[in-house]
Each structure stands twice: as structure tokens, then as C-alpha cells.
Amino acid sequence: MDKSRYPMVEEVVSIGFNREIGKDTFLMGFPCVALTSRAKPGQFLMIQVDRQAKDPLLRRPFSIHGVLDSNRLMILYKVVGKGTALLSALREGDTISAIGPLGNGFTLPGPGERALLVAGGMGIAPLFFLTQVLTRAQNHSVKMFLGFPTSQDVVLIDQLKGLGVDLSLTTEDGSLGIKGLVTDLWDQTLSQESTQKPVTYACGPASMLKEIAQKAIARNLRCYVCLEGYMGCGLGICQGCAAKAAGSKDKPYYYVCQDGPVFSAEMIDWEVM
Amino acid sequence: MGALPELSVDIGGLKIKNPVIAASGTFGYGDELAPFYDPSLLGAIIVKGLSLRPMPGNPPPRIVETPCGLLNAIGLANIGIEAFVGEKLPSLATIKAPIITNIYGHTIEDYAEMARRIEGVKGIAAVEVNISCPNVEQGGMAFGRDPDSAARVADRVVENTTKPVIVKLTPNVTDIGLIAKAVEAAGAQSISVTNTFLGMAVDVATRRPKLANMVGGLSGPAIKPMALYLVHEVVKAVRIPVIGLGGIMDYHDALEFLLVGARAIQVGTANLVNPKAAIEIVNGLTDFCLREKIKDINEIIGALETKGEDHEKKGDRKDKSKANF
Ligand SMILES: Cc1cc2nc3c(=O)[nH]c(=O)nc-3n(C[C@H](O)[C@H](O)[C@H](O)COP(=O)(O)OP(=O)(O)OC[C@H]3O[C@@H](n4cnc5c(N)ncnc54)[C@H](O)[C@@H]3O)c2cc1C
Ligand SMILES: Cc1cc2nc3c(=O)[nH]c(=O)nc-3n(C[C@H](O)[C@H](O)[C@H](O)COP(=O)(O)O)c2cc1C
Ligand code: FES
């Protein structure tokens, strides 16, 4: 493995804050200089709450959600099971072990290129970091589509507006923003904006990614998706995180933790997703 | 501080500097965890299972966590023996720990051919033979579930290489001692016990198996008591060295296997959770020997106290050592 490409470290970090900012949704921040200086949008961490605990056994993967003051990292997570429930119970000063930064990260748009960011639910986690980087660089036009099931799930609107990003919000039940699916809104925008060819960055549930990827391929547009996979290690040693590669005979599967988690849409076999 | 304890052990034609070995399939092709520590410090490294030709592996989901355990159906995905020898092995030359290849085949001839391919390849110290995979010639039952086919595989590998041959047994049998004896008689220099236990997990909401492959192999702390028992059984059955594994997470777990009679141990699933697990076990064993004034780790191996009266008499000693663990 090319170590310079994956300069991963393990840091035991002391939690700075861990707040519930939406329904079952937590924002956690911790200082960690080594990790922060290496982190790129789209990369992730493998987090372990308790070194001694044998259950849950495996570390859990979380996207790097953003950087604060260049020495703190944030993760944004939803409580869905044992591991995330344990994480949500942690207080300021408690420690966790984090390994990262892992994975490839997003390929940034070229100068002046228009970027469309599509986030479904917790898909906002890595795209917030990308927004931070793109808005700081100032030479991209960025539009973000953000979709949640209901108004109760909506988070981070103020922070995103604070970054100055052009934002469209959808909820499936219409309780906030536009009623409907974030994919439809993105699709409509593409039809209206036929003048230039934007590049799409998407993260969210597999069904959403599939739709976006297939439409982007059909429209011959560049599109990057940030995939999830059930991860045993995050380090490229267990081969658990397989995603079926499109077409390729000599590489039947990609490994999400190493080859991804960001893939160009046409790399993945969406039929089996 | 006293002199460092002697940690080297002989695992049947191969002397290793300490009894801690990285288990196949949980340490990549050998250098993936190098960002965390120098793999040269381990007793040996067993690389990912290799087959004659590249294998794509199973569709996802390939792994699922169960209480204190990991259920996997990776499907032995690998780049194939040719690509390993040609492309991977040269880059492992800087690793000073012996590199052991783990091989598996679908026919007995596959095994023999791989043994031939490895023979003469510098940089491969020994070969571990995985006999847990389905034998296509005999209706798909694993080679390792029948003493005759297990012995035939061992025999053909031994015949085709001068390197030490370790046979890795499957726990999914009724009498593991019988299989162990058969592979010993066929000329294996050592035996590793154990591979994963067959298992399943079901998603009640969707009524589907959680693994795409339906069944998988269970590893991790959940299997440790069963693995320890099997090591005990095999140690009783054979004279060749036994390498113990199954759920070893720390040096304390490692000591349990050594006490039962394992000459060395392997660290598997623990590497996935804590990339430094194996090196921490080496250090933990060193510190333990220093504390307990054990000069040579071989003093521990097989030193299980089993006599009834000792059990009671050693009561106070047990308490004393508990404080040190
Ligand atoms: C690269 C990557 C980045 C991720 N980033 C984030 C993030 O920023 N924020 C966030 O909230 N979540 C993220 N996830 C998903 C997160 O890892 C899982 O939600 C978490 O592992 C669940 O752990 P648990 O113990 O709470 O749930 P479990 O008790 O393990 O499982 C509860 C449910 O979650 C599902 N689940 C478990 N592990 C995963 C997984 N790896 N991927 C998808 N579903 C899973 C299970 O199938 C089950 O239905 C990411 C996953 C990956 C692979
Ligand atoms: C993800 C994974 C992949 C594995 N791949 C192999 C393999 O290729 N060959 C093999 O002989 N054993 C393989 N094993 C089995 C381990 O080497 C080991 O025997 C088993 O996991 C029990 O030890 P543990 O509980 O310490 O993990 C694999 C185990 C896991 C978890
Ligand atoms: S999660 Fe283990 S190889 Fe990707």
C-alpha cells in the first residue's frame, strides 16, 4: 500500500462536545491535530468507544463532517443501533479511539466548475465538509439539495446558510421546505440548467445514490457518489466492504474503505445495488 | 529490570522469535498495518488465503457483527498465487518476520500445484493449508471434515514442498482429534486450530439471511472457549506443535491458549478492531514473563494445572496471579 496516500493514524481523542441537534441526530467535536491536518472531504474515521468492550466488537465508520479552527474534527451521526447509542451517551471529556483519515475523499471540481451537492439524510455528513472546502476556495458555484424524511429530521440549515451556499430543502412529508424527493429537485434543476455541465456530488441512502448515478450517467454528466458498506476494519485488510464494479472483469469488486468511499458513478454496477 | 525473557518457539521446522502470528485473512497481504507498527516485530505473518487462480469473492453483505463475534462470508477473495508471488511478495522483502502463505484449493491437485509453485520461492517461510473449503470432487463437503481427504491434502502438499507445512483445521467436525492425527500421519509439521465456526444471522424485518451467502464463519471473542477446548483436544491427540487461535484479543487470552499447550498463537479478528492488537500481545507477553519471573515462554506452554488437589492448594497462588494479569 502506498503509505503516503493513506497516512492513517490512531488517536485517542477527548470529546469536546456531543450535542443532539435533531431527532436522534448528534454532532460531536473533538480536538485531534494529526487527524485534522490530514483530513479531506469524503474521508472517514473508524471509531471505537471502549477499548475493553467486546460487544459491540467492531469499530464503526463515520464520515468526517467538518473541521473547526483547523485543530478539531466533527462527526454527525444518527442513532440507529448499539454502537451509535453508546456514542450518543458520551460526555465532554470522555475519550474515544479514532483511526483515520481513511478512504480516498472527493475529487474537487475544476476551477469555476459548478458543483451540485445532493444529500439525503445523514448524507449531509461528508457533504458539509465538502461545502466548507468549496465555499472557502470561492472559485466554485455551489448549489446544495438537502432532503430529509420530515421537518423533525432537518439539521444544519443555519450552518449551511452561514457558509453562503445556495440551498434547496425537501422533506418527504412536506412539513418543511419543498415536498418531495431531493432527487427530483436535482433532476429538475439539471433540466433547467442546460447551459453548462455541472458536476454532482451525492451522499445518502443506496436507493437515492442509484437513481442519481443512473440519471447522471444517462445525461453524460460527471457524478461522484459517497457509498456506504458494511465495514469490518476500514483498513483494507478484511475485504468485507465489497461493492460490485461495473463491467470490469479483472476487478469484480471494489473495496469501499480503500477504493472509495467516493466513486465516480460509472464505476459501480448499480443493477445489483 | 531483568534480562528480557526468551520468547522464541519452534513451530515444527520453523523457529519464530515470539509466539504471536498474524492470522490469515485478517492481516491483508502483509504490509497493510505497517502505518501502525513494524510488522517485523511479530513472530510470523500469515497472508490472506491464496488460490491457484484469482477469486472474486462473494457478493455483499459479506460480514455482519453478532454479539462478541464477527460472521464473515468473504468467499476467499484473493489475487491468486501468481500475482501474489510476482507483485506482492517483492514489496514484503523489508519485513523481517517470516511470511507464511495460506493456500486453499477446490481439488487436491490444486493444493499440490500451489505447493509446487511456492517451492523454491524465496521469502516464503512456510505454508499453511486451509482445508475448510468445499471439496468439489466429493460433493462439496469440506476437505477438513473427513480424515481421509484431510490426510490426502496434507500428503500432497508435503510431497511437493520442502517448506514446513502447517495444516489449519476446521472446527466443524465431530472429532477434531481424529482429523489432527490423520494430518500428522500424512507428514504435516504443525497444526493450527481453529478456523471459523459455521454460523448464520437472520434479519427478522426482511426475513432474509443477513449475509448474501446465507451462511458464514464465526470468529472473535464469541468462539474463544470453544476454540480453547479444540486446541486442548488436538494437543492431546498429536505430538507435532499446535498453533492456537480463535477469539484472542489480548495477551491474557493468548496465555490461556499457551497454557493449554499451544506452541504459538494467531491473532485474527482482533487486528480488525485494534490494528495494534498483535504487537500489544507480544509486549503483553514480555511484560507478563518479566513480572512472573518466567525466563522462557516455553515454561508456560502446556503448563495447565489439572490435578484436583492442586486446584485447591493453588487457590492463594491463583489470587496472587490474578492481581497481576
Ligand atoms: C464510510 C461510511 C461513512 C459513514 N458515515 C456516517 C456518518 O457520517 N453518520 C452516520 O450517522 N452514519 C454513517 N455511516 C453509517 C454508520 O457507520 C452506521 O450507522 C453505524 O455503523 C451503525 O452502528 P450501530 O452499532 O449503531 O448500529 P448496528 O446495531 O450495528 O446496526 C443498526 C442498523 O444499522 C445498520 N448498519 C450497521 N452498520 C452499518 C454500516 N456500516 N453502514 C450502513 N448501515 C449499517 C445495520 O444493518 C442495522 O440495520 C457511515 C458508514 C460508512 C460505511
Ligand atoms: C474477514 C476474515 C477473513 C478470513 N480469511 C481467512 C483465509 O483466507 N484463510 C484462512 O485460513 N482463514 C481465514 N479466516 C479465519 C481466521 O484466520 C481465523 O482462523 C478465525 O477468524 C478465528 O480466529 P479469530 O477469532 O482470532 O479471528 C478469516 C477470518 C476473517 C474474520
Ligand atoms: S472494511 Fe475491511 S477491507 Fe474494507
XYZ file of C-alpha atoms and ligand atoms in Angstrom:
686
model
C 0.000 0.000 0.000
C 1.198 3.481 -0.770
C 1.516 4.903 2.735
C 1.775 8.472 1.590
C -1.662 8.132 0.035
C -3.155 6.721 3.214
C -1.368 8.412 6.081
C -3.696 6.910 8.664
C -3.167 7.311 12.378
C -4.916 6.179 15.506
C -5.664 8.898 18.023
C -7.354 8.624 21.374
C -9.345 11.832 21.488
C -11.137 13.637 24.254
C -14.634 14.722 23.323
C -15.179 18.467 23.229
C -18.920 18.378 22.661
C -21.614 15.850 21.779
C -24.987 17.503 21.226
C -28.328 16.282 19.974
C -29.115 18.706 17.162
C -32.121 16.926 15.642
C -34.204 13.844 16.156
C -31.702 11.100 17.190
C -29.044 13.123 15.407
C -25.844 14.102 17.193
C -22.995 16.425 16.383
C -19.708 15.547 18.055
C -16.489 17.531 18.033
C -13.042 16.700 19.357
C -9.552 18.150 19.102
C -7.100 15.938 17.182
C -4.291 17.701 15.446
C -2.814 14.803 13.492
C -6.148 13.701 12.047
C -7.363 17.211 11.269
C -4.276 18.220 9.344
C -4.668 15.188 7.060
C -8.446 15.162 6.595
C -10.108 15.664 3.199
C -13.844 15.833 2.461
C -15.270 12.374 1.752
C -12.822 10.589 4.034
C -13.963 8.792 7.153
C -12.936 7.605 10.605
C -13.266 4.231 12.302
C -14.392 4.901 15.843
C -14.246 2.707 18.905
C -16.000 3.787 22.068
C -14.478 1.354 24.559
C -11.179 -0.448 24.025
C -12.076 -3.207 26.520
C -15.616 -3.852 25.323
C -16.181 -6.977 23.256
C -19.719 -6.017 22.323
C -20.143 -4.135 20.075
C -16.973 -5.645 18.708
C -16.133 -3.745 15.549
C -15.328 -0.104 15.114
C -17.982 1.996 13.402
C -17.336 4.127 10.319
C -18.277 7.818 10.302
C -17.623 10.447 7.684
C -15.527 13.416 8.620
C -18.197 16.067 8.895
C -16.048 19.148 9.074
C -13.122 20.960 10.586
C -13.247 23.627 13.305
C -10.356 26.072 13.831
C -8.035 23.684 11.945
C -7.469 21.511 15.020
C -10.876 19.991 15.739
C -12.874 17.460 13.767
C -16.599 16.880 13.799
C -18.746 13.881 13.078
C -22.503 13.937 12.570
C -24.375 10.739 13.292
C -27.781 9.225 13.703
C -28.520 6.759 16.492
C -29.545 3.545 14.722
C -28.199 0.757 16.933
C -25.900 -0.288 19.730
C -22.729 1.470 18.653
C -24.306 4.813 17.893
C -26.371 4.648 21.106
C -23.150 4.218 23.117
C -21.581 7.096 21.231
C -24.542 9.356 21.955
C -24.209 8.760 25.706
C -20.668 10.163 25.837
C -19.983 13.486 27.573
C -17.389 16.188 27.258
C -14.029 14.809 28.404
C -14.840 11.160 27.660
C -12.403 9.546 25.248
C -12.830 7.526 22.076
C -10.317 5.994 19.703
C -10.430 7.246 16.123
C -8.492 5.843 13.169
C -8.236 7.939 10.065
C -8.391 9.667 7.795
C -9.480 6.689 5.707
C -10.543 6.335 2.109
C -9.983 8.478 -0.943
C -12.165 11.555 -0.480
C -13.910 13.628 -3.151
C -12.204 14.784 -6.317
C -12.763 18.540 -6.182
C -14.355 20.341 -9.150
C -12.108 22.194 -11.554
C -11.744 25.987 -11.220
C -15.024 27.737 -11.922
C -16.868 24.455 -12.363
C -20.393 24.337 -10.981
C -20.976 21.786 -8.214
C -24.346 20.286 -7.313
C -24.356 18.636 -3.912
C -27.164 16.190 -3.164
C -27.587 14.989 0.419
C -30.181 12.535 1.682
C -30.481 12.400 5.474
C -27.147 11.638 7.096
C -25.618 12.017 3.631
C -25.137 15.603 4.710
C -22.308 14.430 6.989
C -19.485 14.358 4.402
C -21.089 16.943 2.089
C -20.957 19.586 4.808
C -17.161 19.248 4.857
C -17.092 19.459 1.069
C -19.220 22.614 1.262
C -16.787 24.110 3.799
C -13.877 23.497 1.453
C -15.642 24.634 -1.726
C -17.050 27.832 -0.263
C -13.674 28.685 1.258
C -11.984 28.250 -2.120
C -14.531 30.757 -3.518
C -13.998 29.903 -7.164
C -16.849 27.414 -7.459
C -20.536 27.971 -7.764
C -22.139 25.561 -5.332
C -25.755 24.513 -5.079
C -26.939 22.088 -2.454
C -30.033 19.895 -2.372
C -30.865 18.624 1.039
C -33.554 16.038 1.703
C -34.959 14.638 4.943
C -37.986 12.480 5.783
C -39.718 15.108 7.961
C -39.075 18.530 9.487
C -38.024 16.829 12.731
C -35.023 15.294 10.995
C -33.822 18.542 9.454
C -30.466 19.758 10.752
C -27.710 22.241 9.900
C -29.735 24.675 7.800
C -28.324 27.725 9.595
C -24.756 26.476 9.438
C -25.064 25.788 5.710
C -26.588 29.179 5.076
C -23.726 30.629 7.112
C -21.320 29.142 4.591
C -23.188 31.078 1.916
C -24.315 28.095 -0.083
C -27.375 28.197 -2.331
C -29.655 25.711 -0.579
C -32.847 23.832 -1.507
C -34.569 21.804 1.170
C -37.067 18.995 0.668
C -38.976 16.842 3.117
C -40.851 13.767 2.055
C -43.974 14.801 4.003
C -43.725 18.466 3.060
C -43.529 19.590 6.697
C -40.624 21.891 5.812
C -39.230 23.146 2.519
C -40.435 21.629 -0.716
C -42.493 18.444 -0.516
C -40.929 15.556 -2.347
C -37.681 13.808 -3.019
C -34.360 15.536 -3.245
C -33.519 13.536 -6.371
C -36.483 15.007 -8.257
C -35.445 18.536 -7.408
C -31.884 17.858 -8.560
C -33.230 16.344 -11.767
C -35.458 19.352 -12.485
C -32.582 21.723 -11.905
C -30.443 19.809 -14.371
C -33.166 20.115 -16.988
C -33.382 23.873 -16.442
C -29.626 24.468 -16.298
C -28.690 23.117 -19.677
C -26.114 25.826 -20.386
C -23.184 24.356 -18.516
C -22.277 20.887 -17.349
C -22.225 20.758 -13.571
C -20.549 18.030 -11.536
C -22.730 16.234 -8.972
C -21.664 15.019 -5.535
C -24.157 12.743 -3.816
C -24.371 11.006 -0.484
C -27.342 9.280 1.126
C -29.307 6.036 1.060
C -28.328 3.477 -1.577
C -31.644 3.861 -3.448
C -31.063 7.601 -3.808
C -27.498 7.133 -4.997
C -28.614 4.582 -7.529
C -31.155 6.945 -9.054
C -28.765 9.868 -9.190
C -25.923 7.789 -10.592
C -28.058 6.253 -13.326
C -29.527 9.628 -14.337
C -26.137 11.319 -14.324
C -24.695 8.551 -16.496
C -27.673 8.876 -18.893
C -27.103 12.648 -19.110
C -23.380 12.130 -19.559
C -22.592 14.257 -16.504
C -19.757 13.796 -14.063
C -21.064 12.458 -10.784
C -19.407 11.273 -7.595
C -21.195 9.185 -5.005
C -20.112 8.517 -1.455
C -21.016 4.880 -0.731
C -21.604 3.024 2.474
C -20.639 -0.592 3.004
C -20.684 -2.878 5.986
C -17.148 -2.474 7.255
C -15.109 -4.947 9.245
C -11.937 -2.920 9.533
C -11.936 0.184 7.314
C -8.245 -0.522 6.742
C -8.265 -2.752 3.676
C -7.473 -6.000 5.462
C -10.771 -7.925 5.755
C -12.351 -7.458 2.280
C -15.737 -7.154 3.891
C -16.796 -3.885 2.270
C -17.228 -5.101 -1.293
C -19.199 -3.126 -3.907
C -19.731 -4.652 -7.348
C -17.685 -2.990 -10.045
C -19.297 -2.151 -13.388
C -18.173 -4.154 -16.389
C -14.654 -4.854 -15.234
C -13.579 -8.483 -15.407
C -10.211 -8.233 -13.669
C -11.607 -6.197 -10.782
C -15.001 -7.750 -9.902
C -15.400 -5.830 -6.650
C -14.192 -2.546 -5.269
C -13.442 -2.230 -1.590
C -15.347 0.750 -0.239
C -12.829 1.525 2.503
C -9.860 1.673 0.142
C -11.062 2.228 -3.406
C -13.791 4.544 -2.057
C -15.894 5.559 -0.266
C -16.196 8.057 -3.139
C -16.729 6.530 -6.567
C -17.349 8.021 -9.947
C -20.920 6.920 -10.798
C -19.973 4.765 -13.781
C -17.549 2.652 -11.724
C -20.320 0.864 -9.829
C -22.688 -1.867 -11.028
C -25.960 -0.220 -9.985
C -28.143 -3.111 -11.113
C -27.164 -5.117 -8.025
C -27.252 -2.203 -5.596
C 14.863 -4.632 35.090
C 15.938 -8.212 34.459
C 17.047 -9.654 31.162
C 14.335 -9.923 28.544
C 12.569 -13.282 28.601
C 13.160 -15.783 25.820
C 10.043 -15.732 23.663
C 11.142 -17.827 20.709
C 9.303 -21.030 19.946
C 9.636 -23.833 17.442
C 6.505 -24.461 15.409
C 7.671 -27.543 13.555
C 10.646 -26.838 11.358
C 10.286 -23.101 11.802
C 11.699 -21.195 14.733
C 9.974 -17.875 15.318
C 11.193 -15.102 17.622
C 7.931 -14.890 19.543
C 4.738 -16.957 19.560
C 2.471 -14.265 18.072
C 1.405 -14.788 14.461
C -0.988 -12.714 12.363
C -3.866 -14.930 11.170
C -4.792 -15.375 7.534
C -7.455 -13.064 6.133
C -7.111 -10.534 8.916
C -3.751 -9.041 8.031
C -4.147 -8.359 4.318
C -1.164 -9.279 2.155
C 1.246 -8.405 4.954
C 2.043 -4.697 4.980
C -1.358 -3.003 5.273
C -0.968 -2.369 9.000
C 2.575 -1.040 8.627
C 1.323 2.530 9.252
C 0.609 1.425 12.846
C 3.724 -0.582 13.733
C 6.594 -2.502 12.208
C 5.212 -5.954 11.267
C 8.784 -7.294 11.517
C 8.237 -7.416 15.270
C 5.716 -10.261 15.001
C 6.641 -13.922 15.260
C 5.297 -14.526 11.757
C 2.697 -13.235 9.311
C 0.213 -15.431 7.505
C -1.104 -13.661 4.460
C -4.605 -13.747 3.026
C -5.705 -17.146 1.701
C -4.477 -17.722 -1.847
C -5.850 -19.938 -4.570
C -4.416 -21.125 -7.867
C -6.378 -18.548 -9.801
C -7.782 -15.171 -8.623
C -11.148 -15.430 -6.849
C -13.747 -12.631 -6.917
C -15.263 -13.471 -3.531
C -18.919 -13.387 -2.514
C -21.449 -10.624 -3.156
C -22.088 -8.212 -0.261
C -23.088 -8.159 2.544
C -20.041 -10.264 3.342
C -19.824 -9.564 7.036
C -22.165 -8.975 9.913
C -21.473 -8.446 13.568
C -23.083 -10.768 16.117
C -22.752 -10.497 19.904
C -18.984 -10.539 20.636
C -18.402 -12.035 17.219
C -17.957 -11.467 13.517
C -19.710 -13.595 10.943
C -17.973 -13.480 7.570
C -18.521 -14.894 4.131
C -15.738 -13.156 2.251
C -15.627 -16.075 -0.154
C -11.824 -16.242 -0.062
C -11.460 -13.311 -2.432
C -7.819 -13.115 -3.487
C -5.485 -12.108 -6.298
C -4.235 -15.649 -6.923
C -0.889 -17.245 -6.174
C 0.831 -15.914 -9.337
C 0.005 -12.283 -8.646
C 0.967 -12.697 -5.007
C 4.383 -14.132 -5.789
C 5.007 -11.764 -8.693
C 3.567 -8.486 -7.439
C 3.028 -8.573 -3.674
C 5.869 -10.650 -2.296
C 8.745 -8.439 -3.544
C 7.335 -5.473 -1.604
C 7.303 -7.559 1.589
C 11.071 -8.122 1.427
C 11.658 -5.393 4.014
C 9.528 -7.242 6.576
C 11.842 -9.266 8.775
C 9.161 -11.594 10.172
C 8.699 -14.898 8.315
C 5.934 -14.699 5.722
C 3.683 -17.755 5.596
C 1.299 -18.285 2.712
C -2.142 -19.702 3.378
C -3.400 -21.813 0.484
C -6.687 -23.422 -0.408
C -7.953 -25.361 -3.378
C -11.089 -26.913 -4.771
C -9.344 -30.114 -5.769
C -6.461 -31.984 -4.217
C -4.432 -31.288 -7.333
C -4.964 -27.523 -6.760
C -3.196 -27.859 -3.422
C -0.365 -29.900 -4.892
C 0.143 -27.410 -7.698
C 0.268 -24.482 -5.294
C 2.797 -26.278 -3.124
C 4.950 -26.762 -6.221
C 4.528 -23.126 -7.201
C 5.670 -21.935 -3.784
C 8.589 -24.363 -3.525
C 11.809 -22.511 -4.198
C 10.226 -19.071 -3.821
C 12.459 -17.080 -1.540
C 10.617 -15.025 1.015
C 8.023 -17.668 1.832
C 8.981 -19.354 5.092
C 6.210 -21.936 5.383
C 2.826 -22.852 4.045
C -0.425 -23.051 5.967
C -3.008 -25.287 4.332
C -6.620 -24.217 4.727
C -8.761 -27.354 4.458
C -12.042 -25.691 5.413
C -13.156 -25.127 1.856
C -15.561 -27.334 -0.098
C -14.079 -30.297 -1.886
C -15.649 -30.116 -5.333
C -14.550 -33.651 -6.146
C -16.518 -35.032 -3.224
C -19.797 -33.200 -3.434
C -18.666 -30.015 -1.754
C -18.026 -31.234 1.769
C -15.002 -29.508 3.213
C -11.731 -31.456 2.911
C -11.200 -30.862 6.584
C -14.358 -32.670 7.655
C -13.161 -36.092 6.674
C -9.882 -37.634 7.970
C -9.065 -39.313 4.664
C -9.445 -36.274 2.452
C -7.696 -34.074 5.047
C -4.769 -36.505 5.055
C -4.676 -36.668 1.260
C -4.423 -32.887 1.005
C -1.685 -32.771 3.652
C 0.160 -35.606 1.976
C 0.148 -33.977 -1.467
C 1.337 -30.633 -0.083
C 4.125 -32.222 1.969
C 5.173 -34.239 -1.074
C 5.550 -31.115 -3.182
C 7.417 -28.756 -0.920
C 10.387 -28.782 1.406
C 8.940 -25.844 3.354
C 7.310 -26.529 6.710
C 3.643 -27.422 6.277
C 1.035 -26.249 8.778
C -2.444 -27.689 8.355
C -5.266 -25.444 9.562
C -8.246 -27.390 10.831
C -11.916 -26.571 10.719
C -13.867 -26.791 13.992
C -16.979 -28.002 12.188
C -16.347 -31.694 12.840
C -17.418 -34.258 15.425
C -13.937 -35.467 16.394
C -11.158 -32.991 15.719
C -8.547 -35.304 17.271
C -9.186 -37.818 14.521
C -8.533 -35.256 11.789
C -5.458 -33.979 13.619
C -3.990 -37.486 13.849
C -4.663 -38.070 10.158
C -2.804 -34.947 9.020
C 0.044 -35.654 11.441
C 0.424 -39.123 9.956
C 0.437 -37.563 6.487
C 3.528 -35.567 7.425
C 2.271 -32.133 8.484
C 4.855 -30.375 10.684
C 2.272 -28.498 12.719
C -1.442 -27.872 13.051
C -3.366 -24.650 13.568
C -6.649 -24.769 15.420
C -9.087 -23.256 14.612
C -10.715 -21.780 11.569
C -14.171 -20.174 11.905
C -17.335 -21.901 13.150
C -20.215 -22.113 10.670
C -22.994 -19.721 11.589
C -25.984 -17.684 10.404
C -27.773 -14.454 11.251
C -31.275 -13.504 10.114
C -32.867 -10.094 9.657
C -36.313 -10.559 11.158
C -37.813 -7.499 9.468
C -36.949 -8.680 5.959
C -36.879 -12.393 6.841
C -33.622 -12.641 4.937
C -30.259 -14.013 5.974
C -28.001 -11.100 6.868
C -25.187 -12.479 4.713
C -25.712 -12.671 0.951
C -24.043 -16.079 1.134
C -26.585 -17.136 3.773
C -24.000 -18.893 5.964
C -20.661 -17.628 7.175
C -17.834 -18.318 9.573
C -17.929 -17.007 13.121
C -14.798 -15.550 14.690
C -13.885 -13.270 17.574
C -14.339 -13.451 21.359
C -17.602 -15.389 20.967
C -15.692 -18.512 19.864
C -12.789 -18.379 22.314
C -13.985 -21.001 24.833
C -14.805 -23.439 22.039
C -11.509 -22.791 20.266
C -9.602 -23.307 23.505
C -11.323 -26.628 24.016
C -10.457 -27.768 20.487
C -6.805 -26.796 20.979
C -6.822 -28.856 24.167
C -8.245 -31.826 22.249
C -5.690 -31.574 19.438
C -2.761 -31.124 21.839
C -3.805 -34.396 23.472
C -4.136 -36.152 20.109
C -0.843 -35.313 18.374
C 2.866 -34.846 19.073
C 3.552 -32.112 16.486
C 3.262 -28.464 17.574
C -0.200 -26.928 17.703
C -0.844 -23.269 16.941
C -3.919 -21.969 18.752
C -6.351 -19.309 17.610
C -9.936 -18.210 17.930
C -11.041 -15.042 19.673
C -7.668 -13.964 21.027
C -7.963 -10.253 21.757
C -5.160 -9.635 24.260
C -2.123 -11.265 25.887
C -4.280 -12.752 28.610
C -6.297 -14.683 26.022
C -3.005 -15.715 24.399
C -1.761 -17.120 27.720
C -4.847 -19.300 28.028
C -4.011 -20.968 24.712
C -0.330 -21.371 25.625
C -1.218 -22.922 28.973
C -3.465 -25.425 27.245
C -0.494 -26.423 25.133
C -0.450 -24.281 22.015
C 3.163 -23.687 20.940
C 2.202 -20.386 19.352
C -0.965 -18.375 18.803
C -2.542 -16.438 15.969
C -4.344 -13.140 16.162
C -7.260 -12.741 13.741
C -10.368 -10.625 14.236
C -8.583 -8.552 16.895
C -6.479 -6.961 14.119
C -9.620 -5.527 12.547
C -10.764 -3.882 15.758
C -7.398 -2.777 17.055
C -4.715 -2.639 14.371
C -2.047 -2.803 17.093
C -3.571 -5.884 18.773
C -0.858 -8.334 17.697
C 2.072 -6.176 18.761
C 0.350 -5.345 22.042
C 0.096 -9.104 22.676
C 3.849 -9.505 22.053
C 4.540 -6.702 24.519
C 1.978 -8.025 26.992
C 3.598 -11.475 26.981
C 7.039 -9.936 27.514
C 5.808 -7.888 30.484
C 3.974 -10.881 31.912
C 7.120 -13.036 31.814
C 9.133 -10.266 33.452
C 6.566 -9.822 36.208
C 6.192 -13.535 36.820
C 9.955 -14.120 36.533
C 9.494 -16.539 33.656
C 12.755 -16.774 31.722
C 11.447 -18.704 28.770
C 7.919 -18.665 27.344
C 8.209 -22.425 26.778
C 7.802 -22.809 30.560
C 4.206 -21.679 30.126
C 3.370 -23.866 27.170
C 1.233 -26.791 28.288
C 1.655 -25.796 31.945
C -2.047 -26.172 32.662
C -2.659 -27.379 36.240
C -5.238 -30.140 36.152
C -4.855 -32.170 39.321
C -7.776 -31.921 41.712
C -5.768 -31.308 44.886
C -3.615 -28.700 43.156
C -6.739 -26.922 42.165
C -7.480 -26.229 45.811
C -3.933 -25.807 47.052
C -3.142 -23.317 44.343
C -6.062 -21.196 45.434
C -3.911 -18.494 47.021
C -1.488 -18.520 44.113
C -4.339 -18.059 41.708
C -5.469 -14.979 43.559
C -1.967 -13.598 43.553
C -1.523 -14.018 39.841
C -4.981 -12.654 39.145
C -3.868 -9.346 40.566
C -1.011 -9.317 38.109
C -2.958 -10.135 35.000
C -17.824 5.147 5.015
C -19.035 5.281 5.909
C -19.338 6.514 6.448
C -20.434 6.654 7.307
N -20.693 7.895 7.806
C -21.731 8.060 8.645
C -21.992 9.344 9.196
O -21.275 10.303 8.950
N -23.061 9.472 10.037
C -23.865 8.392 10.351
O -24.812 8.564 11.120
N -23.635 7.176 9.833
C -22.580 6.970 8.995
N -22.338 5.718 8.484
C -23.186 4.598 8.903
C -22.772 4.169 10.297
O -21.473 3.616 10.252
C -23.741 3.137 10.871
O -24.974 3.748 11.056
C -23.248 2.606 12.190
O -22.136 1.771 11.981
C -24.336 1.819 12.901
O -23.775 1.294 14.090
P -24.720 0.832 15.283
O -23.911 -0.018 16.196
O -25.390 1.988 15.908
O -25.805 0.002 14.552
P -25.907 -1.570 14.472
O -26.510 -2.072 15.734
O -24.610 -2.138 14.042
O -26.909 -1.701 13.303
C -28.121 -0.975 13.274
C -28.535 -0.825 11.868
O -27.575 -0.080 11.140
C -27.139 -0.809 10.006
N -25.722 -0.630 9.828
C -24.755 -1.092 10.647
N -23.554 -0.791 10.166
C -23.762 -0.126 9.030
C -22.911 0.442 8.051
N -21.593 0.374 8.118
N -23.468 1.056 7.012
C -24.785 1.129 6.898
N -25.646 0.622 7.776
C -25.147 -0.001 8.816
C -27.431 -2.247 10.326
O -27.654 -3.012 9.160
C -28.674 -2.150 11.150
O -29.824 -2.105 10.369
C -21.257 5.538 7.630
C -20.949 4.299 7.082
C -19.861 4.150 6.237
C -19.540 2.811 5.687
C -12.500 -11.490 7.472
C -11.852 -12.814 7.703
C -11.176 -13.457 6.650
C -10.564 -14.683 6.841
N -9.884 -15.277 5.805
C -9.240 -16.471 6.007
C -8.480 -17.078 4.964
O -8.353 -16.540 3.854
N -7.879 -18.281 5.207
C -7.958 -18.895 6.431
O -7.387 -19.963 6.627
N -8.658 -18.326 7.444
C -9.296 -17.136 7.265
N -10.001 -16.554 8.303
C -10.055 -17.240 9.612
C -9.047 -16.659 10.575
O -7.722 -16.784 10.104
C -9.169 -17.338 11.940
O -8.926 -18.715 11.792
C -10.536 -17.161 12.563
O -11.036 -15.881 12.304
C -10.528 -17.402 14.077
O -9.642 -16.535 14.757
P -10.088 -15.112 15.388
O -11.274 -15.364 16.247
O -8.872 -14.638 16.143
O -10.420 -14.229 14.251
C -10.626 -15.311 8.120
C -11.300 -14.678 9.164
C -11.898 -13.448 8.977
C -12.609 -12.794 10.130
S -13.718 -2.769 5.712
Fe -12.183 -4.280 5.851
S -11.410 -4.211 3.821
Fe -12.822 -2.595 3.785
